Coordinates of C-alpha atoms and ligand atoms in Angstrom, one line a residue:
M175 CA 0.2 -0.3 0.0
S176 CA 2.4 2.6 -1.5
R177 CA 1.1 6.8 -1.3
K178 CA 4.4 6.9 -3.3
L179 CA 3.1 9.6 -5.4
T180 CA 5.0 10.4 -8.9
S181 CA 7.7 13.9 -8.8
S182 CA 5.5 15.7 -11.7
R183 CA 2.4 14.9 -9.1
Y184 CA 4.4 16.7 -6.1
E185 CA 5.6 19.4 -8.5
E186 CA 1.6 19.9 -9.9
I187 CA 0.6 19.6 -6.2
K188 CA 3.9 22.4 -4.8
R189 CA 1.5 24.7 -7.6
L190 CA -1.5 24.7 -6.3
G191 CA -0.6 25.2 -2.9
A192 CA 0.6 28.5 -4.7
D193 CA -2.2 29.1 -7.2
W194 CA -4.6 28.9 -3.2
I195 CA -1.6 30.9 -1.1
E196 CA -1.7 34.1 -4.1
D197 CA -6.1 34.0 -5.1
Y198 CA -7.5 33.6 -0.9
D199 CA -4.6 36.1 -0.6
L200 CA -3.3 34.0 3.3
V201 CA -1.3 34.9 5.9
Y202 CA 0.7 32.6 7.7
P203 CA 0.2 31.1 10.3
L204 CA -2.1 30.0 8.2
E205 CA -6.6 29.8 9.9
P206 CA -7.9 27.6 8.7
L207 CA -11.4 27.6 10.0
E208 CA -11.1 31.1 8.2
I209 CA -9.7 29.6 4.5
A210 CA -13.1 27.2 5.1
E211 CA -15.4 30.2 5.2
V212 CA -13.9 32.2 2.2
L213 CA -14.8 28.7 -0.7
G214 CA -18.0 28.5 1.3
V215 CA -17.3 25.7 3.6
H216 CA -18.9 25.1 6.5
V217 CA -16.7 23.4 9.5
A218 CA -18.4 21.5 11.7
I219 CA -16.6 20.9 15.5
H220 CA -17.3 17.5 17.2
A221 CA -16.2 18.9 20.1
D222 CA -17.2 15.0 22.1
G223 CA -15.6 13.5 19.2
L224 CA -17.4 12.4 15.5
P225 CA -20.5 11.7 15.2
P226 CA -21.7 7.7 13.6
T227 CA -21.3 8.4 10.0
A228 CA -17.5 8.7 10.3
Q229 CA -17.0 5.4 10.2
R230 CA -18.2 5.3 7.3
F231 CA -15.4 6.8 6.2
S232 CA -13.2 4.7 8.7
T233 CA -11.8 8.3 9.9
S234 CA -11.2 9.0 13.4
D235 CA -9.4 12.5 12.5
G236 CA -12.3 14.1 10.5
Y237 CA -14.1 13.8 7.2
T238 CA -16.0 16.1 4.5
E239 CA -19.6 14.8 3.0
P240 CA -21.4 16.5 -0.5
V241 CA -24.1 18.8 0.3
A242 CA -27.2 19.2 -1.9
S243 CA -28.3 23.1 -1.4
R244 CA -30.0 26.0 -3.8
H245 CA -26.5 27.2 -4.8
G246 CA -25.8 23.2 -5.7
W247 CA -23.6 20.8 -4.6
K248 CA -21.3 22.9 -0.8
F249 CA -19.1 20.6 1.2
R250 CA -19.2 19.8 4.9
I251 CA -15.7 18.9 7.1
H252 CA -16.6 17.4 9.9
V253 CA -14.0 17.6 12.3
N254 CA -12.9 15.0 16.1
G255 CA -13.3 18.7 18.5
A256 CA -11.5 15.6 20.7
T257 CA -8.3 16.0 19.9
P258 CA -5.2 18.3 20.3
E259 CA -5.2 21.3 18.4
L260 CA -2.8 21.0 15.5
R261 CA -4.3 17.6 15.0
Q262 CA -7.2 20.1 13.8
R263 CA -5.9 22.3 12.4
F264 CA -3.8 19.8 10.7
T265 CA -7.1 17.6 9.4
L266 CA -9.1 20.8 8.7
M267 CA -6.6 21.6 6.0
H268 CA -6.1 17.7 4.8
E269 CA -9.5 17.8 4.1
L270 CA -9.5 21.6 2.6
S271 CA -6.3 19.9 0.2
H272 CA -9.7 17.6 -0.6
I273 CA -12.2 19.9 -1.7
W274 CA -9.0 22.0 -3.9
L275 CA -7.7 18.7 -5.7
D276 CA -11.0 18.4 -6.7
H277 CA -10.6 14.2 -5.0
L278 CA -14.9 15.0 -4.3
R279 CA -15.8 14.5 -7.4
A280 CA -17.8 12.0 -8.3
D281 CA -15.7 11.0 -11.3
T282 CA -12.5 10.4 -9.7
T283 CA -10.2 8.5 -11.1
L284 CA -8.0 8.3 -8.2
T285 CA -7.6 5.5 -5.5
D286 CA -8.5 6.2 -2.1
D287 CA -5.0 5.9 -0.8
R288 CA -3.3 8.1 -3.4
A289 CA -6.1 11.1 -3.1
E290 CA -4.9 10.3 0.6
G291 CA -1.7 10.1 -0.3
E292 CA -2.2 14.1 -1.9
A293 CA -4.3 15.8 0.8
N294 CA -1.8 15.0 3.6
F295 CA 1.5 16.3 1.0
L296 CA -1.1 19.3 -0.1
A297 CA -1.8 20.3 3.7
N298 CA 1.6 19.6 4.8
Y299 CA 2.8 21.8 2.4
M300 CA 0.1 24.2 3.0
L301 CA 0.6 25.1 6.5
A302 CA 4.8 25.2 5.9
P303 CA 5.3 26.1 2.7
D304 CA 9.6 25.6 1.2
A305 CA 10.0 28.9 0.6
L306 CA 8.4 30.3 3.9
V307 CA 10.2 27.4 5.5
V308 CA 13.3 28.8 4.3
M309 CA 13.0 32.7 4.7
W310 CA 11.1 32.6 8.1
V311 CA 13.5 29.7 10.0
P312 CA 16.6 29.8 9.0
E313 CA 17.8 27.8 11.0
L314 CA 15.5 24.9 9.8
S315 CA 15.2 23.1 13.0
I316 CA 12.5 21.8 13.6
S317 CA 10.5 23.0 17.1
S318 CA 11.4 26.3 15.6
I319 CA 9.7 25.2 11.8
A320 CA 6.6 23.4 14.4
R321 CA 5.9 27.3 16.8
A322 CA 6.5 29.2 13.5
F323 CA 3.7 27.1 11.5
Q324 CA 1.7 25.6 14.9
M325 CA 1.8 22.6 13.2
S326 CA 2.9 19.5 15.9
D327 CA 6.5 18.1 16.1
E328 CA 5.3 15.4 14.0
A329 CA 4.2 17.1 11.5
A330 CA 7.1 19.9 10.9
E331 CA 9.7 17.1 10.8
L332 CA 7.9 16.5 7.3
A333 CA 7.9 19.5 6.6
H334 CA 11.2 19.8 7.5
G335 CA 12.3 16.2 5.7
R336 CA 10.6 18.2 2.2
V337 CA 12.5 21.4 2.6
I338 CA 15.7 19.5 2.7
R339 CA 15.0 17.5 0.4
A340 CA 14.3 20.0 -1.9
I341 CA 17.4 22.5 -1.3
S342 CA 19.5 19.1 -1.4
R343 CA 18.4 18.6 -4.9
N344 CA 18.6 22.5 -5.9
A345 CA 15.1 22.7 -6.3
I346 CA 14.3 25.8 -4.1
G347 CA 13.7 29.1 -6.0
R348 CA 11.5 27.6 -8.5
P349 CA 8.0 29.7 -9.6
H350 CA 6.3 28.6 -7.4
D351 CA 8.3 28.5 -4.6
Q352 CA 8.6 33.0 -5.5
R353 CA 5.2 33.3 -5.7
I354 CA 4.7 31.9 -3.1
A355 CA 7.0 34.2 -0.9
E356 CA 5.7 37.1 -2.7
S357 CA 2.0 36.9 -2.3
S358 CA 1.8 35.4 1.1
T359 CA 1.6 37.1 4.3
R360 CA 2.8 36.7 8.3
R361 CA 0.1 37.9 11.2
I362 CA 3.0 40.5 12.5
E363 CA 3.3 39.5 16.4
P364 CA 3.2 43.2 18.2
P365 CA 5.6 44.4 20.2
A366 CA 6.6 43.4 23.3
T367 CA 5.9 46.7 24.8
E368 CA 2.9 47.3 23.2
L369 CA 1.5 43.8 23.8
S370 CA 1.9 45.2 28.0
A371 CA 0.1 48.9 27.5
W372 CA -3.1 46.3 25.1
L373 CA -2.5 44.2 28.6
G374 CA -2.0 47.5 31.4
L375 CA 1.1 45.9 32.1
A376 CA 2.8 49.4 31.6
Ligands
ZN44 ZN1 -8.4 11.6 3.3

Protein backbone atom coordinates (compact mmCIF):
# COMPACT_ATOMS: atom_id res chain seq x y z
CA MET A 1 0.00 0.00 0.00
CA SER A 2 2.14 2.80 -1.28
CA ARG A 3 1.13 6.42 -1.04
CA LYS A 4 4.13 7.64 -2.93
CA LEU A 5 3.36 10.08 -5.72
CA THR A 6 5.47 10.79 -8.77
CA SER A 7 7.84 13.72 -8.46
CA SER A 8 6.00 15.59 -11.21
CA ARG A 9 2.74 15.21 -9.28
CA TYR A 10 4.46 16.57 -6.14
CA GLU A 11 5.58 19.61 -8.15
CA GLU A 12 2.10 20.02 -9.60
CA ILE A 13 0.57 19.95 -6.11
CA LYS A 14 3.07 22.58 -4.97
CA ARG A 15 1.95 24.78 -7.87
CA LEU A 16 -1.69 24.28 -6.88
CA GLY A 17 -0.70 25.26 -3.33
CA ALA A 18 0.86 28.47 -4.68
CA ASP A 19 -2.40 29.19 -6.57
CA TRP A 20 -4.35 28.71 -3.35
CA ILE A 21 -2.08 31.10 -1.41
CA GLU A 22 -2.24 33.71 -4.18
CA ASP A 23 -5.94 33.46 -4.97
CA TYR A 24 -7.00 33.87 -1.35
CA ASP A 25 -4.16 36.10 -0.04
CA LEU A 26 -3.46 33.61 2.71
CA VAL A 27 -1.83 34.87 5.88
CA TYR A 28 0.58 32.84 8.04
CA PRO A 29 0.37 31.01 10.33
CA LEU A 30 -2.65 29.72 8.43
CA GLU A 31 -6.08 29.98 9.97
CA PRO A 32 -7.84 26.93 8.46
CA LEU A 33 -11.28 27.97 9.74
CA GLU A 34 -10.97 31.29 7.89
CA ILE A 35 -9.90 29.48 4.72
CA ALA A 36 -12.95 27.22 4.96
CA GLU A 37 -15.14 30.27 5.33
CA VAL A 38 -13.81 32.04 2.23
CA LEU A 39 -14.18 28.80 0.26
CA GLY A 40 -17.82 28.57 1.39
CA VAL A 41 -17.18 25.29 3.21
CA HIS A 42 -19.11 24.63 6.38
CA VAL A 43 -17.12 23.20 9.28
CA ALA A 44 -18.58 21.26 12.19
CA ILE A 45 -16.24 20.68 15.11
CA HIS A 46 -17.52 17.89 17.31
CA ALA A 47 -16.23 18.48 20.83
CA ASP A 48 -17.22 14.98 21.95
CA GLY A 49 -15.80 13.16 18.93
CA LEU A 50 -17.13 12.40 15.46
CA PRO A 51 -20.73 11.27 14.90
CA PRO A 52 -21.37 7.60 13.97
CA THR A 53 -21.42 8.50 10.23
CA ALA A 54 -17.62 8.75 10.50
CA GLN A 55 -17.42 4.94 10.51
CA ARG A 56 -18.37 5.02 6.86
CA PHE A 57 -15.22 7.04 6.17
CA SER A 58 -13.03 4.90 8.45
CA THR A 59 -11.54 7.93 10.18
CA SER A 60 -11.23 9.20 13.71
CA ASP A 61 -9.95 12.66 12.72
CA GLY A 62 -12.40 14.11 10.23
CA TYR A 63 -14.23 13.72 6.92
CA THR A 64 -16.03 15.77 4.31
CA GLU A 65 -19.52 15.22 3.02
CA PRO A 66 -21.11 16.86 0.00
CA VAL A 67 -24.41 18.55 0.77
CA ALA A 68 -26.99 19.59 -1.80
CA SER A 69 -28.00 23.22 -1.48
CA ARG A 70 -30.09 25.63 -3.49
CA HIS A 71 -26.81 26.86 -4.98
CA GLY A 72 -25.59 23.43 -6.01
CA TRP A 73 -23.23 21.12 -4.17
CA LYS A 74 -21.46 22.40 -1.09
CA PHE A 75 -19.17 20.71 1.35
CA ARG A 76 -19.38 20.16 5.05
CA ILE A 77 -16.25 19.15 6.94
CA HIS A 78 -16.55 17.30 10.22
CA VAL A 79 -13.60 17.54 12.61
CA ASN A 80 -13.02 15.52 15.76
CA GLY A 81 -12.82 18.29 18.35
CA ALA A 82 -11.66 15.88 21.03
CA THR A 83 -8.19 15.64 19.44
CA PRO A 84 -5.36 18.13 20.20
CA GLU A 85 -5.77 21.55 18.59
CA LEU A 86 -2.74 21.19 16.31
CA ARG A 87 -4.13 17.92 15.03
CA GLN A 88 -7.47 19.59 14.31
CA ARG A 89 -5.64 22.28 12.29
CA PHE A 90 -3.99 19.56 10.24
CA THR A 91 -7.23 17.61 9.82
CA LEU A 92 -9.02 20.70 8.56
CA MET A 93 -6.22 21.49 6.08
CA HIS A 94 -6.27 17.84 4.97
CA GLU A 95 -10.01 17.95 4.27
CA LEU A 96 -9.75 21.36 2.55
CA SER A 97 -6.93 19.91 0.43
CA HIS A 98 -9.26 17.15 -0.80
CA ILE A 99 -11.65 19.90 -1.89
CA TRP A 100 -8.94 22.08 -3.47
CA LEU A 101 -7.57 19.07 -5.39
CA ASP A 102 -11.05 18.13 -6.65
CA HIS A 103 -10.87 14.71 -5.01
CA LEU A 104 -14.55 14.76 -4.10
CA ARG A 105 -15.84 14.87 -7.64
CA ALA A 106 -18.06 11.92 -8.43
CA ASP A 107 -16.01 11.17 -11.57
CA THR A 108 -12.63 11.08 -9.84
CA THR A 109 -10.38 8.24 -10.98
CA LEU A 110 -8.00 8.44 -8.02
CA THR A 111 -7.75 5.52 -5.63
CA ASP A 112 -8.52 6.37 -1.98
CA ASP A 113 -4.95 5.66 -1.10
CA ARG A 114 -3.55 8.07 -3.64
CA ALA A 115 -6.09 10.75 -2.68
CA GLU A 116 -5.05 10.42 0.98
CA GLY A 117 -1.39 10.75 0.04
CA GLU A 118 -2.07 13.88 -2.00
CA ALA A 119 -4.22 15.51 0.69
CA ASN A 120 -1.62 14.79 3.37
CA PHE A 121 1.13 16.22 1.21
CA LEU A 122 -0.79 19.39 0.30
CA ALA A 123 -2.00 19.96 3.88
CA ASN A 124 1.56 19.80 5.17
CA TYR A 125 2.88 21.92 2.31
CA MET A 126 0.19 24.58 2.82
CA LEU A 127 0.83 24.81 6.54
CA ALA A 128 4.59 25.29 5.97
CA PRO A 129 5.53 25.88 2.31
CA ASP A 130 9.20 25.34 1.43
CA ALA A 131 9.79 28.99 0.51
CA LEU A 132 8.39 30.30 3.80
CA VAL A 133 10.26 27.75 5.91
CA VAL A 134 13.53 28.82 4.29
CA MET A 135 12.71 32.54 4.71
CA TRP A 136 11.33 32.51 8.23
CA VAL A 137 13.17 29.63 9.88
CA PRO A 138 16.65 29.87 8.33
CA GLU A 139 18.16 27.58 10.96
CA LEU A 140 15.64 24.92 9.85
CA SER A 141 15.13 23.37 13.25
CA ILE A 142 12.07 21.18 13.63
CA SER A 143 10.95 22.85 16.86
CA SER A 144 11.21 26.34 15.31
CA ILE A 145 9.25 25.19 12.25
CA ALA A 146 6.58 23.76 14.57
CA ARG A 147 6.39 27.06 16.46
CA ALA A 148 6.46 29.39 13.44
CA PHE A 149 3.79 27.50 11.51
CA GLN A 150 1.77 26.11 14.44
CA MET A 151 2.20 22.45 13.62
CA SER A 152 2.80 19.36 15.68
CA ASP A 153 6.44 18.23 15.96
CA GLU A 154 5.50 15.25 13.81
CA ALA A 155 4.12 17.46 11.01
CA ALA A 156 7.06 19.87 11.34
CA GLU A 157 9.45 16.95 10.94
CA LEU A 158 7.78 16.02 7.65
CA ALA A 159 7.97 19.63 6.44
CA HIS A 160 11.61 19.73 7.51
CA GLY A 161 12.40 16.57 5.54
CA ARG A 162 10.64 17.92 2.46
CA VAL A 163 12.55 21.23 2.60
CA ILE A 164 15.90 19.48 3.13
CA ARG A 165 15.20 17.24 0.10
CA ALA A 166 14.27 20.26 -2.02
CA ILE A 167 17.46 22.07 -0.97
CA SER A 168 19.66 19.04 -1.64
CA ARG A 169 18.14 18.71 -5.13
CA ASN A 170 18.66 22.38 -5.74
CA ALA A 171 14.89 22.60 -6.16
CA ILE A 172 14.22 25.72 -4.08
CA GLY A 173 13.48 29.03 -5.78
CA ARG A 174 11.28 27.56 -8.49
CA PRO A 175 8.45 29.75 -9.83
CA HIS A 176 5.92 28.41 -7.30
CA ASP A 177 8.37 29.14 -4.44
CA GLN A 178 8.79 32.69 -5.71
CA ARG A 179 5.04 33.19 -6.04
CA ILE A 180 4.55 31.98 -2.47
CA ALA A 181 7.38 34.14 -1.14
CA GLU A 182 5.87 37.20 -2.83
CA SER A 183 2.20 36.73 -2.06
CA SER A 184 1.96 35.27 1.41
CA THR A 185 1.99 37.54 4.39
CA ARG A 186 2.78 36.89 7.99
CA ARG A 187 0.62 37.84 10.92
CA ILE A 188 2.68 40.34 12.83
CA GLU A 189 2.98 39.78 16.54
CA PRO A 190 2.83 43.05 18.43
CA PRO A 191 6.17 44.04 19.96
CA ALA A 192 6.50 43.13 23.64
CA THR A 193 6.10 46.72 24.87
CA GLU A 194 2.91 47.22 22.91
CA LEU A 195 1.58 43.91 24.16
CA SER A 196 2.21 44.78 27.78
CA ALA A 197 0.43 48.13 27.22
CA TRP A 198 -2.59 46.24 25.93
CA LEU A 199 -2.53 43.99 28.90
CA GLY A 200 -2.40 47.03 31.17
CA LEU A 201 1.08 46.15 32.38
CA ALA A 202 2.89 49.24 31.09
ZN1 LIG B 1 -8.53 12.21 3.55
